[in-house]
Amino acid sequence: MFDRVLGDRLSTLCEVYDIIRQLGKKSGRRTLLARDRQTQELVVIKLLSFNSDFEWDDLKLFEREASILQALSHPAIPRYLNHFEIDLPQGKGFALVQSYIQAKSLEEHMKSGRTFAEAEVGEIAKALLEILIYLHKRQPPVIHRDIKPSNILLTNRSAHSVGQVYLVDFGSVQTLAAKQGGTITVVGTYGYMPPEQFGGRAVPASDLYSLGATLIYLVTGTHPADLPQQELRIQFEKMANLSLSFSHWIRQMTHPSLDKRFTSASEALAALESESSTDIGYLAVPQPVERQLLLKKDEYSIEIITPPSGFNLPVAAMSFGSISLIFWLILNFGHPANIVSALLFLPYLVPLGIMGERILFALFGRYRLRIDWRYISKTYELFGLKRNLFRPARRREITKIEYIEPNSNHPKIVIWAGSQKCEFGAAMVNQEELEWLARELSDWLGLPLTRSE
């Protein structure tokens, strides 16, 4: 319960605020709800005291928060009202007064049982990106460094809106100028902090990671630190019912590598609002072919799908002959006089079956080569049935990609994964397509293309 002595002391000394209740408490810090006696406006008072746990970094962050809030003016950010020194029972302290926003945090909403549809999560993301655009475009840029569900307030939904979104608690805020001018303090919340922030480095894209992790909490109901990880990537997809495009957008927001994350809030917002964001996961790649060979790729996977090859003249001739022979056998096998002659063709039934499968594959079948951040696989697909043509290997085992041009003019791509080699040849695509695919695979894998005969 709130310390009544502290409340009376604050009220007496300030002669301005009536303390209503305590909103939060940390070591050396208290957050109070109060009322301005003159304006009757509700305010939030943050107190920092010099107790046994006091560290000078706390005072530095406190003063920075007061200074930055004083310079900000945004409807979704608390207004700075005042700050001053105060005498507390345990010694000196400092107070920061800001406007009070009457709304529950996202964390409180989730704990009360509220769930958020994908469209609502998208609305929240856009609202927060707009706030971050404002902060990051200031000179010097302002980095929040502690975006998480408890620091985002949301009013009750209306008929046409998920609710008004606010970003609060600038106690960890940093400017790039402050970072460049002195020692770095590691702040943030585990699970919502990007990898670079653990090393004391924070850039505007660091806030994007924290926002993305917050959205993961909203769509899964699970703290990001409690979700499985693979190579520092949060594995949230199986626990969230999201469209492919939105899922990929969140994955890019939370990529552990800065160079693969969105570089700015403006870029992230543009991607989210873009009409093409409905297919943000797969990029249609221009190809130098007439046939509709399909290449789909993003930063996490590359997939090559060959369409049915169709009839060519030799296949058509063999098909006609094979079908004619099958009909002849059906018509004549039932006649006793022709049983012996019909039986002469039995040794050809297996080759005919193989030929029939080839005919069906030419008309309806396709090959699929897929490499993602875990595995490489190659399958043969016909009428929804799949046959593995290559024992799936781990992505990290891929060490080499070759383009082989033998004298027989049947070039092929060979991808080496450990002791295995996955081949993709001219029987599946023509030579022009194959050269193009070899370059695309080389670029995506980040491996030089080796040419040999």
mmCIF file of N, CA and C in Angstrom, residues 122 125-127 129-130 133 208 249 253 262 264-274 277:
data_model
loop_
_atom_site.group_PDB
_atom_site.id
_atom_site.type_symbol
_atom_site.label_atom_id
_atom_site.label_comp_id
_atom_site.label_asym_id
_atom_site.label_seq_id
_atom_site.Cartn_x
_atom_site.Cartn_y
_atom_site.Cartn_z
ATOM 1 N N GLY A 122 -2.917 -5.114 -36.574
ATOM 2 C CA GLY A 122 -2.386 -4.240 -37.625
ATOM 3 C C GLY A 122 -2.645 -2.773 -37.315
ATOM 4 N N ALA A 125 -0.239 -1.711 -34.646
ATOM 5 C CA ALA A 125 1.105 -1.582 -35.225
ATOM 6 C C ALA A 125 1.243 -0.264 -35.985
ATOM 7 N N LYS A 126 0.248 0.088 -36.777
ATOM 8 C CA LYS A 126 0.312 1.337 -37.549
ATOM 9 C C LYS A 126 0.350 2.556 -36.622
ATOM 10 N N ALA A 127 -0.471 2.533 -35.579
ATOM 11 C CA ALA A 127 -0.495 3.667 -34.646
ATOM 12 C C ALA A 127 0.860 3.846 -33.969
ATOM 13 N N LEU A 129 3.789 2.764 -35.087
ATOM 14 C CA LEU A 129 4.782 3.165 -36.089
ATOM 15 C C LEU A 129 4.709 4.667 -36.353
ATOM 16 N N GLU A 130 3.515 5.213 -36.349
ATOM 17 C CA GLU A 130 3.368 6.671 -36.521
ATOM 18 C C GLU A 130 4.058 7.411 -35.376
ATOM 19 N N ILE A 133 7.810 7.101 -35.934
ATOM 20 C CA ILE A 133 8.260 8.000 -37.006
ATOM 21 C C ILE A 133 8.515 9.389 -36.428
ATOM 22 N N LEU A 208 11.883 -1.078 -33.525
ATOM 23 C CA LEU A 208 11.039 -1.886 -34.403
ATOM 24 C C LEU A 208 11.004 -3.328 -33.920
ATOM 25 N N TRP A 249 5.817 -10.085 -42.339
ATOM 26 C CA TRP A 249 6.117 -8.702 -41.950
ATOM 27 C C TRP A 249 6.628 -8.664 -40.502
ATOM 28 N N MET A 253 10.297 -7.550 -38.924
ATOM 29 C CA MET A 253 10.413 -6.600 -37.810
ATOM 30 C C MET A 253 11.314 -7.152 -36.708
ATOM 31 N N PHE A 262 13.683 -4.067 -40.994
ATOM 32 C CA PHE A 262 13.331 -2.785 -41.595
ATOM 33 C C PHE A 262 14.270 -1.725 -41.032
ATOM 34 N N SER A 264 13.744 1.563 -40.917
ATOM 35 C CA SER A 264 13.075 2.707 -40.289
ATOM 36 C C SER A 264 11.598 2.398 -40.075
ATOM 37 N N ALA A 265 10.976 3.165 -39.201
ATOM 38 C CA ALA A 265 9.541 3.024 -38.972
ATOM 39 C C ALA A 265 8.754 3.393 -40.224
ATOM 40 N N SER A 266 9.253 4.344 -40.993
ATOM 41 C CA SER A 266 8.579 4.738 -42.242
ATOM 42 C C SER A 266 8.556 3.582 -43.225
ATOM 43 N N GLU A 267 9.684 2.886 -43.336
ATOM 44 C CA GLU A 267 9.767 1.742 -44.251
ATOM 45 C C GLU A 267 8.837 0.616 -43.786
ATOM 46 N N ALA A 268 8.822 0.367 -42.493
ATOM 47 C CA ALA A 268 7.961 -0.684 -41.951
ATOM 48 C C ALA A 268 6.492 -0.352 -42.173
ATOM 49 N N LEU A 269 6.119 0.911 -41.976
ATOM 50 C CA LEU A 269 4.729 1.325 -42.172
ATOM 51 C C LEU A 269 4.336 1.230 -43.637
ATOM 52 N N ALA A 270 5.234 1.640 -44.525
ATOM 53 C CA ALA A 270 4.954 1.563 -45.960
ATOM 54 C C ALA A 270 4.737 0.113 -46.387
ATOM 55 N N ALA A 271 5.541 -0.802 -45.857
ATOM 56 C CA ALA A 271 5.396 -2.224 -46.195
ATOM 57 C C ALA A 271 4.073 -2.769 -45.680
ATOM 58 N N LEU A 272 3.672 -2.320 -44.500
ATOM 59 C CA LEU A 272 2.426 -2.788 -43.905
ATOM 60 C C LEU A 272 1.213 -2.258 -44.660
ATOM 61 N N GLU A 273 1.304 -1.030 -45.131
ATOM 62 C CA GLU A 273 0.169 -0.404 -45.803
ATOM 63 C C GLU A 273 0.130 -0.693 -47.305
ATOM 64 N N SER A 274 1.245 -1.126 -47.848
ATOM 65 C CA SER A 274 1.329 -1.343 -49.288
ATOM 66 C C SER A 274 0.358 -2.424 -49.749
ATOM 67 N N SER A 277 1.778 -5.768 -49.834
ATOM 68 C CA SER A 277 2.108 -6.438 -48.570
ATOM 69 C C SER A 277 1.309 -7.711 -48.394
#
